[in-house]
Amino acid sequence: MRIATWNLNSVKRRVDHLTRWLAATEPDVLCIQETKCKGEDFPELPGLGYEVAAIGDGAWNGVAILSRVGLQEVTPQLVEPPTWEGKLEPRAIGATCGGLRIWSLYIPNGRTPEHEHYQYKLQWLAALAQTSKVEQRQHAHLALLGDFNVAPSDADVYDRAAFEGSTHVTAPERAGLTDLEATGLQEIPPRPLKYDHAFTFWDYRQLAFPKNRGMRIDLAYATPAVAASVTDAYSDRNARKGKGTSDHAPVVIDLDLPQDSALE
């Protein structure tokens, strides 16, 4: 089974990029973030064989799961998710696809460490850890994929000094990832297609992509049963090339799950 995650930064603007990439890469399941459209307005992908589960508010955020191996038990939110300004944002969706329980996640940015949005981000990470615990009671084959907006270590940014005083690299955010792993998950680190680090995000500004001034913030966590089945994982830097692309690259993971991995 091939699974992947990609922050598309507007699915309608990049549907042609998405369609070409799906046809070339052929993931069985794709988790998408920042769809920026309502769930019912997610564009059709004729001829590719994918079912779609999507939630969104039409302006910001929005997540989706595309599957060609079945789409069942769709869950549109975390367990006890926090709210932002009194609203429940569309940032998480889970589904069972071909025997694998999978979540598409878009963790809040946090803005600045002094901002209330940063506390919201930490609360969201805590709710994700709680959701992981609940999910693992029912699903031995579980994977959490998405844009986490956290670089796990200093090696996951092009220059740690450039992020001094910023989000994405602070100790509390990274502690949120550690707490998630402590629920029984393992991170699946991708290999790079070029250079030494498998960055997944490059800002549109200041020639960040050609200069490889990136970050690794699109992450994948899985239960041991899933992690042990990984045969390859890579950051598809090539999908970031060209005009009109997302500022994120997809992360692609190949799994050799046992035939009896279907969930009860």
Short mmCIF file of C-alpha atoms in Angstrom, two decimals:
data_model
loop_
_atom_site.label_atom_id
_atom_site.label_comp_id
_atom_site.label_asym_id
_atom_site.label_seq_id
_atom_site.Cartn_x
_atom_site.Cartn_y
_atom_site.Cartn_z
CA MET A 1 0.00 0.00 0.00
CA ARG A 2 1.22 3.49 -0.82
CA ILE A 3 0.04 6.37 1.38
CA ALA A 4 0.94 10.04 1.21
CA THR A 5 0.28 13.46 2.69
CA TRP A 6 0.31 16.85 0.96
CA ASN A 7 -0.57 20.37 2.04
CA LEU A 8 -1.90 21.64 -1.27
CA ASN A 9 -2.53 25.25 -0.19
CA SER A 10 -5.86 25.38 -2.09
CA VAL A 11 -7.06 22.28 -3.89
CA LYS A 12 -9.10 24.18 -6.49
CA ARG A 13 -6.12 26.31 -7.54
CA ARG A 14 -3.92 23.23 -7.84
CA VAL A 15 -6.30 20.55 -9.05
CA ASP A 16 -4.31 20.12 -12.27
CA HIS A 17 -1.10 19.61 -10.29
CA LEU A 18 -2.93 17.18 -8.03
CA THR A 19 -4.41 15.20 -10.91
CA ARG A 20 -1.06 14.82 -12.69
CA TRP A 21 0.70 13.85 -9.47
CA LEU A 22 -1.93 11.25 -8.58
CA ALA A 23 -1.70 9.70 -12.04
CA ALA A 24 2.11 9.54 -11.87
CA THR A 25 2.60 8.52 -8.22
CA GLU A 26 -0.51 6.36 -7.73
CA PRO A 27 -0.95 6.53 -3.96
CA ASP A 28 -3.65 4.28 -2.58
CA VAL A 29 -4.47 6.87 0.07
CA LEU A 30 -3.66 10.59 0.05
CA CYS A 31 -4.18 12.92 3.00
CA ILE A 32 -4.61 16.57 1.96
CA GLN A 33 -4.42 19.72 4.07
CA GLU A 34 -5.37 23.35 3.44
CA THR A 35 -7.99 22.43 0.89
CA LYS A 36 -9.55 25.89 1.38
CA CYS A 37 -12.93 24.73 0.16
CA LYS A 38 -16.10 23.32 1.66
CA GLY A 39 -16.25 19.57 1.85
CA GLU A 40 -19.07 19.34 -0.65
CA ASP A 41 -17.13 21.57 -3.07
CA PHE A 42 -14.04 19.37 -3.27
CA PRO A 43 -13.29 19.06 -7.01
CA GLU A 44 -14.04 15.85 -8.85
CA LEU A 45 -11.14 13.68 -9.98
CA PRO A 46 -12.67 11.64 -12.82
CA GLY A 47 -11.01 8.48 -14.02
CA LEU A 48 -8.61 8.10 -11.10
CA GLY A 49 -10.75 5.84 -8.93
CA TYR A 50 -10.61 7.80 -5.67
CA GLU A 51 -13.33 8.18 -3.09
CA VAL A 52 -13.16 11.44 -1.15
CA ALA A 53 -13.95 12.39 2.44
CA ALA A 54 -13.48 16.10 3.05
CA ILE A 55 -14.40 18.83 5.51
CA GLY A 56 -13.87 22.56 5.16
CA ASP A 57 -15.34 25.98 5.74
CA GLY A 58 -14.66 27.38 2.28
CA ALA A 59 -12.01 29.93 3.19
CA TRP A 60 -9.19 28.57 5.32
CA ASN A 61 -7.98 25.25 6.63
CA GLY A 62 -9.83 22.17 5.35
CA VAL A 63 -8.65 18.56 5.21
CA ALA A 64 -9.44 15.55 3.05
CA ILE A 65 -8.68 11.88 2.55
CA LEU A 66 -8.62 10.36 -0.95
CA SER A 67 -8.71 6.57 -1.15
CA ARG A 68 -8.92 3.95 -3.87
CA VAL A 69 -8.90 1.07 -1.37
CA GLY A 70 -12.12 1.86 0.47
CA LEU A 71 -13.29 4.69 2.70
CA GLN A 72 -15.16 3.73 5.86
CA GLU A 73 -15.72 4.92 9.41
CA VAL A 74 -15.16 8.56 8.53
CA THR A 75 -14.53 10.69 11.62
CA PRO A 76 -14.58 14.47 11.07
CA GLN A 77 -12.85 15.74 14.25
CA LEU A 78 -10.45 14.85 17.04
CA VAL A 79 -11.59 13.61 20.44
CA GLU A 80 -12.54 16.75 22.41
CA PRO A 81 -10.89 19.20 19.99
CA PRO A 82 -10.15 22.76 21.13
CA THR A 83 -11.84 25.70 19.43
CA TRP A 84 -10.48 28.93 18.04
CA GLU A 85 -12.51 32.08 18.72
CA GLY A 86 -15.44 29.88 19.64
CA LYS A 87 -15.38 27.87 16.42
CA LEU A 88 -14.45 24.28 15.69
CA GLU A 89 -12.05 24.46 12.76
CA PRO A 90 -11.87 21.79 10.01
CA ARG A 91 -8.38 20.49 10.75
CA ALA A 92 -8.73 16.73 11.23
CA ILE A 93 -10.45 13.87 9.47
CA GLY A 94 -9.99 10.14 9.93
CA ALA A 95 -11.11 7.12 7.92
CA THR A 96 -10.44 3.42 7.51
CA CYS A 97 -8.90 2.62 4.13
CA GLY A 98 -8.00 -0.91 3.08
CA GLY A 99 -7.41 -2.11 6.61
CA LEU A 100 -5.48 0.99 7.66
CA ARG A 101 -6.90 3.61 10.00
CA ILE A 102 -5.53 6.94 8.77
CA TRP A 103 -5.90 10.61 9.73
CA SER A 104 -5.28 13.76 7.71
CA LEU A 105 -4.19 16.54 10.08
CA TYR A 106 -3.54 20.26 9.81
CA ILE A 107 -2.09 21.47 13.09
CA PRO A 108 -2.53 25.22 13.82
CA ASN A 109 0.38 27.48 12.88
CA GLY A 110 0.68 29.22 16.24
CA ARG A 111 1.66 32.58 14.68
CA THR A 112 4.07 33.73 17.41
CA PRO A 113 4.97 32.24 20.80
CA GLU A 114 3.28 35.23 22.47
CA HIS A 115 0.02 34.89 20.53
CA GLU A 116 -3.10 33.14 21.83
CA HIS A 117 -2.97 31.03 18.68
CA TYR A 118 0.21 29.43 20.02
CA GLN A 119 -1.66 28.20 23.11
CA TYR A 120 -4.39 26.93 20.80
CA LYS A 121 -1.71 25.01 18.91
CA LEU A 122 -0.44 23.37 22.08
CA GLN A 123 -4.00 22.47 23.09
CA TRP A 124 -4.56 20.99 19.65
CA LEU A 125 -1.44 18.83 19.93
CA ALA A 126 -2.64 17.61 23.35
CA ALA A 127 -6.03 16.72 21.87
CA LEU A 128 -4.26 14.85 19.08
CA ALA A 129 -2.34 12.76 21.63
CA GLN A 130 -5.59 11.94 23.38
CA THR A 131 -7.17 10.99 20.06
CA SER A 132 -4.22 8.70 19.36
CA LYS A 133 -4.80 6.88 22.63
CA VAL A 134 -8.49 6.40 21.88
CA GLU A 135 -7.87 5.28 18.30
CA GLN A 136 -5.25 2.71 19.31
CA ARG A 137 -7.76 0.96 21.55
CA GLN A 138 -9.59 -0.08 18.38
CA HIS A 139 -6.97 0.07 15.63
CA ALA A 140 -3.59 -1.65 15.68
CA HIS A 141 -2.90 -0.33 12.19
CA LEU A 142 -3.04 3.44 12.65
CA ALA A 143 -1.24 6.28 10.83
CA LEU A 144 -1.41 10.01 11.50
CA LEU A 145 -0.24 12.15 8.58
CA GLY A 146 -0.27 15.83 7.83
CA ASP A 147 1.13 19.31 8.18
CA PHE A 148 2.16 19.45 11.83
CA ASN A 149 3.67 22.95 11.65
CA VAL A 150 6.47 21.71 13.94
CA ALA A 151 10.03 20.82 12.97
CA PRO A 152 10.94 17.81 15.16
CA SER A 153 14.59 18.86 15.60
CA ASP A 154 17.03 21.61 14.70
CA ALA A 155 18.24 19.43 11.84
CA ASP A 156 14.79 19.81 10.29
CA VAL A 157 15.25 23.51 9.48
CA TYR A 158 17.84 25.00 7.16
CA ASP A 159 19.20 27.36 9.83
CA ARG A 160 18.07 27.22 13.46
CA ALA A 161 19.26 30.79 14.08
CA ALA A 162 16.84 32.06 11.43
CA PHE A 163 13.93 30.81 13.55
CA GLU A 164 14.98 32.33 16.85
CA GLY A 165 11.89 33.67 18.61
CA SER A 166 9.57 31.99 16.10
CA THR A 167 7.12 29.13 16.27
CA HIS A 168 7.68 25.67 14.77
CA VAL A 169 10.93 25.09 16.69
CA THR A 170 10.06 25.84 20.34
CA ALA A 171 10.44 23.32 23.13
CA PRO A 172 6.70 23.17 24.02
CA GLU A 173 5.74 22.43 20.40
CA ARG A 174 8.34 19.68 20.15
CA ALA A 175 7.18 18.34 23.49
CA GLY A 176 3.76 17.97 21.90
CA LEU A 177 5.31 15.64 19.31
CA THR A 178 7.12 13.73 22.06
CA ASP A 179 3.82 13.30 23.93
CA LEU A 180 2.24 12.00 20.74
CA GLU A 181 4.99 9.41 20.32
CA ALA A 182 4.55 8.45 23.98
CA THR A 183 1.04 7.21 23.16
CA GLY A 184 2.69 4.34 21.29
CA LEU A 185 3.48 5.85 17.89
CA GLN A 186 6.69 6.03 15.88
CA GLU A 187 7.67 8.74 13.44
CA ILE A 188 8.35 7.64 9.86
CA PRO A 189 11.14 9.92 8.61
CA PRO A 190 11.36 10.32 4.81
CA ARG A 191 14.50 10.26 2.73
CA PRO A 192 15.39 13.26 0.55
CA LEU A 193 15.34 13.10 -3.23
CA LYS A 194 18.04 15.79 -3.30
CA TYR A 195 20.40 17.39 -0.79
CA ASP A 196 20.99 16.05 2.70
CA HIS A 197 17.67 16.85 4.39
CA ALA A 198 14.15 15.81 3.46
CA PHE A 199 12.55 19.24 3.80
CA THR A 200 8.84 19.44 2.99
CA PHE A 201 8.17 23.19 3.04
CA TRP A 202 9.87 26.14 1.37
CA ASP A 203 8.55 29.70 1.57
CA TYR A 204 7.51 31.32 -1.70
CA ARG A 205 9.66 34.35 -0.84
CA GLN A 206 13.37 35.11 -1.19
CA LEU A 207 14.13 32.17 -3.52
CA ALA A 208 13.77 29.78 -0.58
CA PHE A 209 13.14 26.75 -2.78
CA PRO A 210 16.09 27.02 -5.21
CA LYS A 211 18.34 27.89 -2.25
CA ASN A 212 16.89 24.93 -0.30
CA ARG A 213 16.00 27.07 2.69
CA GLY A 214 13.32 24.73 3.90
CA MET A 215 11.76 22.99 6.86
CA ARG A 216 10.49 19.48 7.56
CA ILE A 217 7.06 20.01 9.06
CA ASP A 218 4.90 17.52 7.11
CA LEU A 219 5.14 14.42 9.25
CA ALA A 220 3.89 10.87 9.62
CA TYR A 221 3.40 8.85 12.80
CA ALA A 222 2.23 5.25 13.00
CA THR A 223 1.72 2.35 15.35
CA PRO A 224 4.57 -0.20 15.50
CA ALA A 225 2.64 -2.62 13.30
CA VAL A 226 2.50 -0.02 10.54
CA ALA A 227 5.99 1.41 11.07
CA ALA A 228 7.48 -2.08 10.79
CA SER A 229 5.87 -2.51 7.37
CA VAL A 230 7.48 0.60 5.81
CA THR A 231 9.58 -0.28 2.76
CA ASP A 232 10.29 3.30 1.63
CA ALA A 233 9.45 6.88 2.54
CA TYR A 234 10.49 10.05 0.74
CA SER A 235 9.78 13.75 0.42
CA ASP A 236 8.75 14.34 -3.18
CA ARG A 237 10.68 17.56 -3.78
CA ASN A 238 9.97 17.34 -7.50
CA ALA A 239 6.28 18.10 -6.87
CA ARG A 240 7.32 21.49 -5.45
CA LYS A 241 9.06 22.53 -8.67
CA GLY A 242 7.57 24.86 -11.24
CA LYS A 243 5.05 27.68 -11.24
CA GLY A 244 1.76 27.52 -9.42
CA THR A 245 2.75 24.72 -7.07
CA SER A 246 2.05 24.44 -3.36
CA ASP A 247 4.76 25.64 -1.00
CA HIS A 248 4.78 22.10 0.46
CA ALA A 249 6.04 18.85 -1.04
CA PRO A 250 4.17 15.57 -0.61
CA VAL A 251 5.56 12.88 1.68
CA VAL A 252 5.11 9.40 0.21
CA ILE A 253 5.27 6.17 2.24
CA ASP A 254 5.23 2.61 0.92
CA LEU A 255 3.89 -0.11 3.20
CA ASP A 256 3.98 -3.88 3.00
CA LEU A 257 1.09 -4.58 5.34
CA PRO A 258 0.13 -8.19 6.01
CA GLN A 259 -2.94 -9.47 4.25
CA ASP A 260 -4.71 -9.97 7.58
CA SER A 261 -4.40 -6.29 8.54
CA ALA A 262 -8.11 -5.70 7.95
CA LEU A 263 -9.63 -4.15 11.04
CA GLU A 264 -12.27 -5.93 13.04
#
